Amino acid sequence: MANANISFDDKQNVFHLSNRQISYLIQIEEGGLLSHLYFGKKITKYHGSRHYPRLDRGFSPNLAGEPHQTDRSYSKDTLLQEYGGYNTGDFRQAAIKIQGANGAQASDFRFQSFKIVNGKPHLDRLPQAYVLSEDEAKTLIINLVDSTLNAQVSLYYTIYNDRPVVARSTKITNLSQQSINIEKIASMQLDLPASDLEIISLPGAHVRERQMERQIVRQGVTEFSSHRGTSSHHMNPFVVLVTPNTTENEGEAVGVQLVYSGNHQFTIERDYVEQTRVLSGINEDGFDWQLNADDDFQTPEALLVYSDEGLNGMSQAYHHLLRERVARGKYQYAERPIVINNWEATYFDFNAEKIQEILDEASPLGIEMFVLDDGWFGKRDDDDSSLGDWFEYATKLQSGGGLVGLSDKVHEKGMKFGLWFEPEMISKNSDLYRQHPDYILGMPNRDLTPSRDQYVLDFSRPEVVDNIFQQVVNILDNVKIDYIKWDMNRHLTEVYSAALSPERQGEVGHRYMLGVYDLADRLTKRYPDILFEGCSGGGGRFDAGMLYFFPQSWTSDNTDPVERLKIQYGTTLSYPVSSMTAHVSASPNHQTGRQTSLAMRGDVATAGVFGYELNLAKLSLEEKSEIKDQVTFYKQHRSLIQYGNFYRIKSPFKNNETAWEFISEDKTEVLLFNYRVLSTAQPVFTVTKMSHLKSDGIYVDQRTDEHYSGDELMSIGLYNTPIKQADFTSAVRYFKWQAE
Ligand code: GLA
């Protein structure tokens, strides 16, 4: 039933967006300033309790112009606002910075009009949350105008039925006859009244993505951002504001997720009266957009979630939203195939025989798809050549009939066939570079910074995107391919386009992203049957923007199960399990050198979108039989793992033990995963308390036939007795519910 509602109270001048879970309140203040009142648990009716107090504070300037200039109690300096301007009396971080035609850097946008529409307007060329029908959401559009600049800012707020989500974005339109420069334009601003807050972010690195960090919000400015041209391993475009007592299942949390894969900026500022401002959008660093007369600019979207049921409550809202209203296409809800990828088995050193060996081993084990990774194109035998040459390396797989022959063999075995691409890159040693040296992203008269011996293509230029599109099409139209791994293995430097004028160079970073989205859009539309997996040296572009095009992403190049516990735990803070791929690899692990049991490697990888990345031909018979069991287990539980509700129980960031659970929507099926990293001579019998179960009826452990009530499992919990005395152990329990 439609329950998203947006009302405007013209006596109080208050907008109220609400559904059954949340309310968002905005007030038009004197002089047309837009103030933020509230975002949180649903309020039935607002009467004015959050009206911002007026006070004459020293050094808080007042509003310019008649009639407010004489009111010394009214200032932008501390007012909680929806979208703060620059250089006009609000000294905190601005949501928007504009340079006018005369060079003046100032902005002051005031209320002008509003509109409420059914559904959710489509954001041109950008990834976004969508609606399936007009009656599942309502959108408030508030227009603000800076009359000096003669520019209009439109703030978009979408509220869905039955989701604790507000989707926000901003559009600026230049109504003047001259061009203006956008130096910064946030997607959203959220100003919160004085209170103790903490912030959780997902920093990391290559092979160490999305580590959860929690810190106190202190006076001053804290930034979580990427300057790397991509959302990056180093700082995911996502933060959560929590109260100090918020835990996984209790307390308040407000999440901010940017649906964008380029440079991002999350600014958290605690001001001198302990209020907090949160800004999120494209990173202002390196960004400068020339907006001509009558042009507009649309920001990426930010997805805000409110939870009063702790972090798990917030994650649930994101998992459902990202899975149901950001991811798209044939595989959105489809069970994803179990993969064998040859990368860690062979790296570049493969031929038809070696691949055949892997295939012969894979299919009897029940593995469903073979993915040929890097090295099949151009003359690629190492990572220093051929990017940009998306034609088959003629001699490499020749004895097996080339790519077509390989694809046939894979399909004859009843498996699917996948292929690796890195569309955004160019090697200097490539035909593409020899033909089009200007296609490279780089500055004239400056040496270009290499990374992995490769360079970035100038995807801000449509003809470069077209060239790559055509090359990829030539492969896909000639070889039967069921899956593509779309990689991106370096970050952007010397960001400059030979095709843009000097005044427009600040646009290149964002135009690059629009080019990437355009290519992803064209390929996914032309090949709707292909499953796409995003990748960037592992999880370097694991964000909601890419998820709009590719329903899954390679989580990390780090496949060590101990380190994966943290990486996967952190990833689930915002992203659904159906998007998170996880493979069993060889031991000792290639990234850490650690030796772990095949059982634990399996128990970590089966908690994601599952696969293998090792040389199956080198395994013992026992190992193969264990793999067969893992594959059988995964097929039995795949839909629960990929599409059930996932809850974190014990954090690897705090404990020697990790636990999480998967619960079916009707709560009748439950998988509980427990992991212990290090063993102790005197085993400690810790307890795992489950959550989110039914409290009536009985949960039956399917292996032992032991019976437990749901509240018993939740309030008392189960002992974790070690299965054996060793490091790196794990246990999985499967429960089915029955009425008493
Ligand atoms: C990246 C990916 C790996 C592999 C290599 C190939 O690092 O994350 O999985 O595809 O590139 O070069």
XYZ file of C-alpha atoms in Angstrom, residues 41-659:
619
model
C 11.788 7.809 13.419
C 8.326 8.595 12.076
C 6.495 11.546 13.656
C 2.720 11.540 13.315
C 2.372 15.293 13.380
C 4.943 18.032 13.816
C 3.954 21.055 15.880
C 7.134 23.108 15.987
C 9.346 21.542 18.686
C 12.491 21.895 16.572
C 12.092 25.529 15.622
C 15.659 26.836 15.695
C 16.233 29.172 18.679
C 17.113 32.792 17.880
C 20.112 34.291 19.689
C 22.448 37.212 19.180
C 25.889 35.571 19.192
C 29.160 37.466 18.908
C 30.721 37.156 15.476
C 27.614 35.535 14.043
C 26.739 37.811 11.144
C 23.138 38.546 10.268
C 21.264 38.290 7.013
C 22.142 40.814 4.336
C 19.452 43.077 2.915
C 16.061 44.280 4.063
C 14.156 43.404 6.184
C 16.422 40.970 8.127
C 19.644 42.934 8.373
C 18.629 44.517 11.643
C 17.686 41.225 13.314
C 20.816 40.405 15.305
C 19.350 37.150 16.590
C 19.080 35.587 13.151
C 22.212 34.214 11.510
C 23.262 31.547 9.063
C 26.314 30.939 11.209
C 24.752 28.182 13.306
C 21.328 27.663 11.732
C 20.770 24.014 10.772
C 20.276 24.193 7.038
C 19.441 22.010 4.088
C 21.955 23.447 1.653
C 24.460 26.006 2.918
C 26.026 28.638 0.680
C 29.510 30.105 0.581
C 31.059 33.402 1.648
C 27.729 34.871 2.769
C 27.669 34.311 6.519
C 27.758 30.555 7.032
C 31.397 29.789 7.851
C 31.016 26.030 7.912
C 31.812 23.841 4.911
C 29.528 24.912 2.056
C 27.318 22.599 0.055
C 27.808 24.760 -3.013
C 30.526 27.075 -4.251
C 30.010 29.064 -7.421
C 32.217 31.549 -9.166
C 30.160 34.125 -11.021
C 31.038 35.635 -14.384
C 32.786 38.541 -12.623
C 35.007 36.188 -10.605
C 33.127 36.603 -7.313
C 33.049 33.408 -5.267
C 29.842 33.486 -3.287
C 26.521 31.712 -3.127
C 23.319 32.267 -1.191
C 20.348 30.236 -2.378
C 16.879 31.066 -0.995
C 13.535 29.339 -1.294
C 11.539 30.078 -4.387
C 9.059 27.284 -5.129
C 8.381 23.617 -4.655
C 6.726 20.726 -6.396
C 5.611 17.298 -5.186
C 5.516 14.537 -7.782
C 4.628 10.867 -7.723
C 7.446 8.425 -8.279
C 11.042 9.470 -8.729
C 12.428 11.580 -11.578
C 15.125 9.875 -13.637
C 18.626 11.358 -13.331
C 20.122 11.634 -16.756
C 23.289 9.569 -17.453
C 23.787 8.655 -13.798
C 23.289 5.488 -11.784
C 20.504 5.831 -9.232
C 17.847 4.164 -7.139
C 14.715 3.697 -9.239
C 11.019 2.944 -8.835
C 9.021 0.291 -10.649
C 5.782 2.202 -10.405
C 4.847 5.789 -9.691
C 2.996 4.874 -6.515
C 5.953 3.375 -4.666
C 7.554 6.734 -3.912
C 6.967 10.467 -3.826
C 9.451 13.192 -4.599
C 9.705 16.700 -3.244
C 11.576 19.177 -5.415
C 12.478 22.428 -3.715
C 13.765 25.227 -5.927
C 16.141 27.767 -4.425
C 17.433 30.795 -6.239
C 20.497 32.980 -5.867
C 19.213 36.208 -7.364
C 22.674 37.730 -7.783
C 23.998 34.763 -9.744
C 20.609 34.234 -11.365
C 20.952 30.519 -10.847
C 18.530 27.973 -9.479
C 19.303 25.022 -7.259
C 16.752 22.212 -7.144
C 16.924 19.866 -4.180
C 15.367 16.437 -4.801
C 14.046 14.335 -1.932
C 12.451 10.979 -2.685
C 10.711 8.969 -0.009
C 9.727 5.360 -0.725
C 6.871 3.347 0.749
C 8.050 1.024 3.500
C 11.751 1.794 3.330
C 13.614 3.961 5.860
C 15.278 5.720 2.941
C 15.430 9.242 1.572
C 17.159 9.606 -1.811
C 18.644 13.039 -2.391
C 20.316 14.856 -5.229
C 20.825 18.394 -6.444
C 20.510 20.091 -9.799
C 21.738 23.559 -10.665
C 20.404 25.544 -13.612
C 22.081 28.671 -14.922
C 19.263 31.132 -15.648
C 21.617 33.964 -16.550
C 23.082 34.926 -19.889
C 26.660 34.318 -18.811
C 28.521 31.203 -17.855
C 29.314 30.479 -14.240
C 31.753 28.028 -12.651
C 30.584 25.357 -10.279
C 33.513 24.827 -7.925
C 31.663 22.516 -5.609
C 28.186 21.024 -5.602
C 27.252 18.542 -2.903
C 24.596 15.928 -3.504
C 23.230 16.478 -0.036
C 23.735 18.202 3.294
C 22.471 17.005 6.647
C 22.781 19.341 9.663
C 22.213 17.728 13.041
C 21.619 19.419 16.412
C 24.205 19.295 19.177
C 24.752 15.762 20.417
C 27.522 13.221 20.863
C 28.042 11.390 17.621
C 30.421 8.866 16.214
C 31.163 8.112 12.623
C 31.805 4.757 11.014
C 33.654 4.693 7.712
C 35.081 2.023 5.411
C 38.730 2.883 4.732
C 41.147 0.351 3.289
C 43.714 -0.356 0.618
C 44.293 -2.767 -2.239
C 43.961 -6.267 -0.703
C 42.535 -4.675 2.494
C 39.211 -3.164 1.473
C 36.390 -1.821 3.643
C 37.838 -2.090 7.136
C 35.282 -0.745 9.581
C 36.530 2.230 11.573
C 34.627 4.076 14.260
C 35.639 7.453 15.617
C 34.232 10.243 17.726
C 33.069 13.322 15.809
C 35.124 16.167 17.263
C 35.139 19.880 16.611
C 36.645 20.661 13.230
C 36.398 19.077 9.826
C 36.906 15.389 9.097
C 36.915 14.201 5.523
C 36.403 10.747 4.041
C 37.186 11.002 0.368
C 38.792 9.728 -2.766
C 41.046 11.749 -5.081
C 41.996 8.739 -7.189
C 39.477 9.206 -9.992
C 37.537 6.207 -8.745
C 35.625 5.408 -5.579
C 38.735 3.425 -4.503
C 39.788 0.660 -2.136
C 41.072 3.380 0.124
C 37.795 4.998 1.198
C 34.409 3.613 0.268
C 31.765 6.254 -0.615
C 29.762 5.485 2.481
C 29.595 6.679 6.100
C 27.344 6.038 9.079
C 26.575 8.428 11.920
C 25.795 6.689 15.167
C 25.207 7.529 18.788
C 27.928 6.296 21.176
C 25.730 3.413 22.384
C 24.748 2.128 18.932
C 25.568 -1.559 18.444
C 24.789 -4.068 15.711
C 21.212 -4.471 16.926
C 20.463 -1.429 19.049
C 20.597 2.322 18.830
C 20.286 4.904 16.102
C 22.236 4.993 12.865
C 22.064 7.279 9.838
C 23.798 5.990 6.734
C 24.889 8.096 3.777
C 25.680 6.233 0.575
C 26.802 8.009 -2.566
C 25.703 6.366 -5.803
C 28.891 7.326 -7.598
C 32.114 5.639 -8.654
C 34.461 8.607 -9.121
C 36.139 11.064 -6.756
C 33.911 11.510 -3.750
C 33.921 13.641 -0.648
C 32.173 13.106 2.656
C 32.748 16.018 4.997
C 31.795 15.825 8.635
C 32.052 19.119 10.478
C 31.333 19.645 14.139
C 30.869 23.340 14.703
C 31.600 25.487 17.742
C 28.213 24.779 19.300
C 28.561 21.007 18.862
C 26.256 20.702 15.876
C 27.267 18.374 13.074
C 27.127 19.004 9.348
C 27.427 16.105 6.905
C 28.078 16.775 3.229
C 28.403 14.224 0.497
C 29.038 14.538 -3.212
C 31.607 14.687 -5.972
C 34.969 15.708 -4.525
C 35.461 19.445 -4.985
C 39.202 18.830 -5.329
C 40.031 18.874 -9.033
C 36.411 19.612 -9.923
C 35.310 22.753 -11.723
C 32.370 22.763 -14.114
C 31.636 25.534 -16.536
C 27.892 26.006 -16.717
C 26.791 27.951 -19.747
C 23.615 30.032 -19.967
C 20.519 27.802 -19.703
C 22.584 24.676 -18.949
C 22.073 22.530 -15.925
C 24.211 20.137 -13.937
C 22.858 17.144 -12.070
C 24.788 15.706 -9.101
C 25.001 12.016 -8.294
C 22.465 10.717 -5.838
C 22.962 10.109 -2.113
C 20.903 7.488 -0.305
C 20.141 8.261 3.337
C 18.927 5.542 5.669
C 17.685 5.915 9.220
C 17.655 2.977 11.622
C 16.715 2.739 15.285
C 17.581 -0.942 15.252
C 21.330 -0.556 15.187
C 23.713 -1.154 12.336
C 22.039 -4.384 11.259
C 18.779 -2.465 10.883
C 20.521 0.063 8.646
C 22.327 -2.618 6.637
C 19.029 -4.418 6.028
C 17.570 -1.266 4.506
C 20.605 -0.831 2.224
C 20.764 -4.525 1.265
C 17.116 -4.467 0.212
C 17.310 -1.102 -1.505
C 20.503 -1.839 -3.441
C 19.306 -5.282 -4.440
C 15.734 -4.330 -5.273
C 15.975 -0.768 -6.562
C 19.562 -0.154 -7.696
C 20.716 -3.467 -9.214
C 18.954 -4.369 -12.449
C 18.730 -6.876 -15.239
C 18.354 -10.592 -15.687
C 20.677 -11.482 -12.795
C 19.201 -9.090 -10.261
C 17.489 -11.947 -8.431
C 19.019 -14.887 -10.274
C 21.124 -17.444 -8.473
C 24.691 -16.690 -9.471
C 26.811 -19.506 -10.921
C 29.735 -21.083 -9.037
C 32.899 -19.949 -10.785
C 36.329 -21.345 -11.413
C 38.675 -18.525 -12.399
C 42.145 -19.286 -13.776
C 43.921 -16.165 -12.474
C 45.629 -17.523 -9.371
C 45.971 -20.924 -11.061
C 47.995 -19.743 -14.059
C 48.319 -15.945 -14.023
C 49.401 -15.015 -17.596
C 51.057 -18.335 -18.198
C 48.313 -20.419 -19.762
C 47.664 -22.275 -22.979
C 44.860 -24.457 -24.289
C 46.195 -27.572 -22.522
C 46.451 -25.948 -19.101
C 42.968 -24.522 -19.391
C 41.618 -27.863 -20.573
C 43.097 -29.483 -17.472
C 41.245 -27.062 -15.225
C 38.015 -27.579 -17.147
C 38.263 -31.344 -16.964
C 38.580 -31.095 -13.205
C 35.925 -28.433 -12.720
C 32.867 -29.929 -14.296
C 32.766 -33.226 -12.311
C 33.014 -31.151 -9.131
C 29.786 -29.368 -10.018
C 31.399 -25.995 -10.765
C 29.178 -24.069 -13.165
C 31.246 -21.459 -14.950
C 34.801 -21.089 -16.191
C 36.245 -17.588 -16.300
C 39.285 -16.905 -18.436
C 41.037 -14.016 -16.736
C 43.703 -11.591 -17.939
C 46.015 -12.571 -20.823
C 43.823 -13.756 -23.733
C 44.063 -10.629 -25.942
C 46.578 -8.577 -27.934
C 50.015 -10.025 -27.213
C 49.529 -10.108 -23.491
C 51.960 -12.397 -21.645
C 52.657 -9.967 -18.866
C 51.017 -6.874 -17.401
C 53.090 -4.428 -19.466
C 51.336 -4.636 -22.831
C 48.200 -4.898 -24.959
C 45.550 -3.098 -22.899
C 43.315 -1.463 -25.476
C 43.810 -4.324 -27.969
C 40.618 -6.287 -27.452
C 41.216 -8.861 -30.121
C 42.232 -12.424 -29.529
C 45.885 -13.319 -28.884
C 45.961 -15.580 -31.913
C 48.662 -18.031 -30.868
C 47.896 -18.421 -27.176
C 44.886 -20.727 -27.284
C 45.444 -21.804 -30.880
C 45.817 -25.526 -30.285
C 42.402 -25.559 -28.644
C 40.674 -23.675 -31.427
C 41.099 -20.222 -29.926
C 38.437 -18.463 -27.895
C 35.616 -19.929 -29.960
C 37.004 -23.423 -29.464
C 37.385 -22.838 -25.746
C 33.877 -21.430 -25.414
C 32.511 -24.506 -27.230
C 34.409 -26.865 -24.964
C 33.186 -25.105 -21.848
C 29.602 -25.208 -23.072
C 29.902 -28.857 -24.098
C 30.700 -29.574 -20.478
C 27.457 -27.886 -19.511
C 29.296 -24.946 -18.006
C 29.107 -21.237 -18.731
C 31.994 -19.242 -20.122
C 33.267 -15.918 -18.825
C 35.950 -13.520 -20.000
C 38.032 -10.751 -18.423
C 38.230 -7.216 -19.858
C 39.824 -4.003 -18.672
C 38.056 -1.544 -20.978
C 39.250 1.751 -19.505
C 42.968 1.133 -19.900
C 45.730 1.432 -22.440
C 49.277 0.058 -22.539
C 51.882 2.109 -24.371
C 52.864 -1.170 -25.953
C 49.587 -1.656 -27.826
C 48.217 -1.166 -31.325
C 45.646 1.213 -29.884
C 48.362 3.497 -28.490
C 50.358 3.336 -31.706
C 47.252 4.346 -33.660
C 45.766 6.826 -31.187
C 48.376 8.192 -28.768
C 45.999 11.070 -28.010
C 43.432 8.647 -26.513
C 45.489 8.518 -23.336
C 44.432 10.617 -20.378
C 47.310 12.973 -19.784
C 48.730 16.450 -19.898
C 50.745 17.824 -22.784
C 54.387 18.603 -21.903
C 54.309 16.523 -18.747
C 55.612 12.987 -18.327
C 52.778 10.660 -17.476
C 52.838 8.780 -14.196
C 52.847 5.042 -14.869
C 51.093 2.505 -12.672
C 51.305 -1.259 -13.303
C 52.908 -0.145 -16.575
C 49.547 1.024 -17.849
C 47.662 4.258 -18.485
C 44.058 5.363 -18.448
C 42.024 6.011 -21.582
C 40.375 9.387 -21.900
C 36.801 8.213 -21.402
C 35.627 11.822 -21.257
C 35.792 11.588 -25.069
C 32.845 9.804 -26.685
C 34.977 8.596 -29.615
C 37.309 6.764 -27.219
C 34.348 5.071 -25.551
C 32.995 4.193 -29.018
C 36.276 2.627 -30.058
C 36.342 0.335 -27.017
C 32.629 -0.435 -27.356
C 33.185 -1.585 -30.922
C 36.158 -3.738 -30.002
C 34.268 -5.439 -27.168
C 31.257 -5.956 -29.446
C 33.517 -7.688 -32.002
C 34.460 -10.258 -29.381
C 31.003 -10.665 -27.865
C 29.312 -11.040 -31.239
C 31.712 -13.780 -32.262
C 32.286 -15.814 -29.120
C 29.508 -17.158 -26.913
C 30.166 -15.469 -23.602
C 27.950 -15.650 -20.520
C 29.875 -13.457 -18.098
C 32.271 -10.522 -18.136
C 34.678 -9.458 -15.420
C 35.192 -5.723 -15.957
C 38.451 -4.746 -14.282
C 40.183 -1.401 -13.624
C 43.734 -1.688 -12.382
C 45.128 1.767 -11.801
C 44.067 5.201 -10.638
C 43.915 8.467 -12.551
C 46.807 10.929 -12.729
C 47.550 13.933 -14.973
C 43.806 14.198 -15.420
C 43.482 16.247 -18.595
C 41.720 15.765 -21.900
C 43.153 16.720 -25.283
C 39.567 17.261 -26.446
C 38.468 19.888 -23.930
C 39.285 23.597 -23.752
C 41.552 24.872 -20.937
C 38.566 26.253 -18.939
C 36.890 22.860 -18.992
C 39.734 20.690 -17.663
C 38.106 20.596 -14.215
C 35.291 18.587 -15.818
C 37.428 15.691 -17.002
C 37.160 13.532 -13.860
C 33.373 13.557 -13.863
C 33.116 13.294 -17.644
C 35.392 10.242 -17.411
C 32.883 8.632 -15.043
C 30.003 9.521 -17.370
C 31.955 7.790 -20.168
C 32.421 4.662 -18.034
C 28.706 4.638 -17.180
C 27.841 5.130 -20.847
C 29.942 2.140 -21.937
C 28.528 -0.003 -19.116
C 25.014 1.061 -20.092
C 25.470 0.278 -23.783
C 27.084 -3.109 -23.211
C 24.621 -4.276 -20.555
C 21.693 -3.214 -22.766
C 23.078 -4.867 -25.875
C 23.927 -8.093 -24.032
C 21.181 -8.521 -21.424
C 22.007 -12.225 -21.023
C 25.586 -11.595 -19.927
C 26.300 -11.490 -16.194
C 28.699 -8.601 -15.501
C 31.004 -8.508 -12.513
C 32.702 -5.256 -11.542
C 36.294 -5.350 -10.346
C 39.082 -2.922 -9.719
C 42.128 -4.748 -8.471
C 39.624 -6.561 -6.263
C 37.134 -4.270 -4.548
C 38.473 -0.898 -5.642
C 35.191 0.175 -7.170
C 32.727 -1.588 -4.936
C 30.024 1.073 -4.868
C 26.347 1.584 -5.563
C 27.146 3.355 -8.856
C 28.717 0.273 -10.418
C 26.043 -1.920 -8.834
C 23.440 -0.156 -10.981
C 25.116 -1.725 -14.039
C 26.841 -4.818 -12.636
C 24.944 -6.837 -10.008
C 28.120 -8.235 -8.439
C 31.691 -7.186 -7.786
C 34.974 -8.909 -6.976
C 35.312 -8.101 -3.295
C 39.086 -8.203 -2.931
C 42.206 -9.654 -4.525
C 42.892 -10.855 -1.003
C 41.435 -14.359 -0.735
C 43.031 -15.246 2.605
C 40.040 -16.376 4.697
C 41.267 -14.664 7.871
C 41.616 -11.284 6.184
C 38.447 -11.884 4.182
C 36.460 -12.039 7.444
C 37.115 -8.324 7.960
C 36.752 -7.422 4.299
C 33.416 -9.224 3.943
C 32.129 -8.067 7.331
C 32.876 -4.431 6.423
C 31.411 -4.818 2.934
C 28.072 -5.975 4.324
C 27.703 -2.764 6.287
C 26.174 -1.362 3.146
C 26.275 -3.887 0.290
C 24.090 -6.970 -0.142
C 25.661 -10.425 -0.129
C 24.361 -10.992 -3.675
C 26.879 -8.364 -4.830
C 29.903 -9.740 -2.970
C 31.939 -12.412 -4.764
C 34.222 -14.686 -2.747
C 36.540 -17.449 -3.926
C 38.431 -20.304 -2.352
C 42.096 -20.042 -3.332
C 45.236 -22.081 -2.706
C 47.037 -22.489 0.601
C 49.518 -20.993 1.389
C 47.587 -17.932 0.312
C 49.208 -15.885 -2.478
C 48.597 -12.566 -0.723
C 49.488 -13.368 2.891
C 51.431 -16.631 2.739
C 49.126 -18.015 5.431
C 48.187 -21.664 5.494
C 44.586 -22.388 6.323
C 42.293 -25.361 6.082
C 40.208 -25.890 2.973
C 37.229 -26.091 5.316
C 37.669 -22.550 6.625
C 38.418 -21.193 3.158
C 35.162 -22.770 2.027
C 33.189 -21.492 5.006
C 34.327 -17.917 4.340
C 33.805 -17.989 0.572
C 30.421 -19.724 0.735
C 29.195 -16.725 2.735
C 29.332 -14.719 -0.506
C 28.787 -15.269 -4.228
C 30.916 -18.374 -4.396
C 33.709 -19.657 -6.583
C 37.239 -21.005 -6.850
C 40.487 -19.474 -7.950
C 43.151 -22.189 -7.805
C 44.631 -24.965 -9.864
C 42.162 -27.809 -9.438
C 44.569 -30.183 -11.177
C 47.027 -29.845 -8.302
C 44.603 -30.979 -5.610
C 44.552 -34.315 -3.838
C 41.592 -36.665 -4.074
C 40.545 -35.746 -0.522
C 40.617 -32.074 -1.398
C 38.544 -32.663 -4.500
C 36.006 -34.580 -2.505
C 35.865 -31.736 0.030
C 35.342 -29.284 -2.822
C 32.519 -31.406 -4.147
C 30.874 -31.202 -0.735
C 31.348 -27.420 -0.632
C 29.745 -27.086 -4.056
C 26.828 -29.277 -2.996
C 26.402 -27.288 0.221
C 26.446 -24.032 -1.698
C 23.900 -25.162 -4.265
C 21.603 -26.310 -1.481
C 21.791 -22.966 0.341
C 22.579 -20.583 -2.494
C 19.284 -18.744 -2.586
C 19.308 -18.251 1.203
C 22.887 -16.960 1.110
C 22.496 -14.694 -1.901
C 18.988 -13.424 -1.215
C 18.190 -14.115 2.444
C 18.584 -11.521 5.177
C 22.159 -11.238 6.397
C 22.987 -10.156 9.950
C 26.372 -9.573 11.534
C 26.765 -11.108 15.014
C 30.443 -10.979 16.086
C 32.908 -8.592 14.583
C 36.357 -9.734 13.395
C 37.571 -6.209 14.117
C 37.154 -6.818 17.844
C 37.343 -10.536 18.325
C 39.278 -13.678 17.697
C 35.886 -14.968 16.626
C 33.503 -13.870 13.915
C 29.884 -14.868 13.478
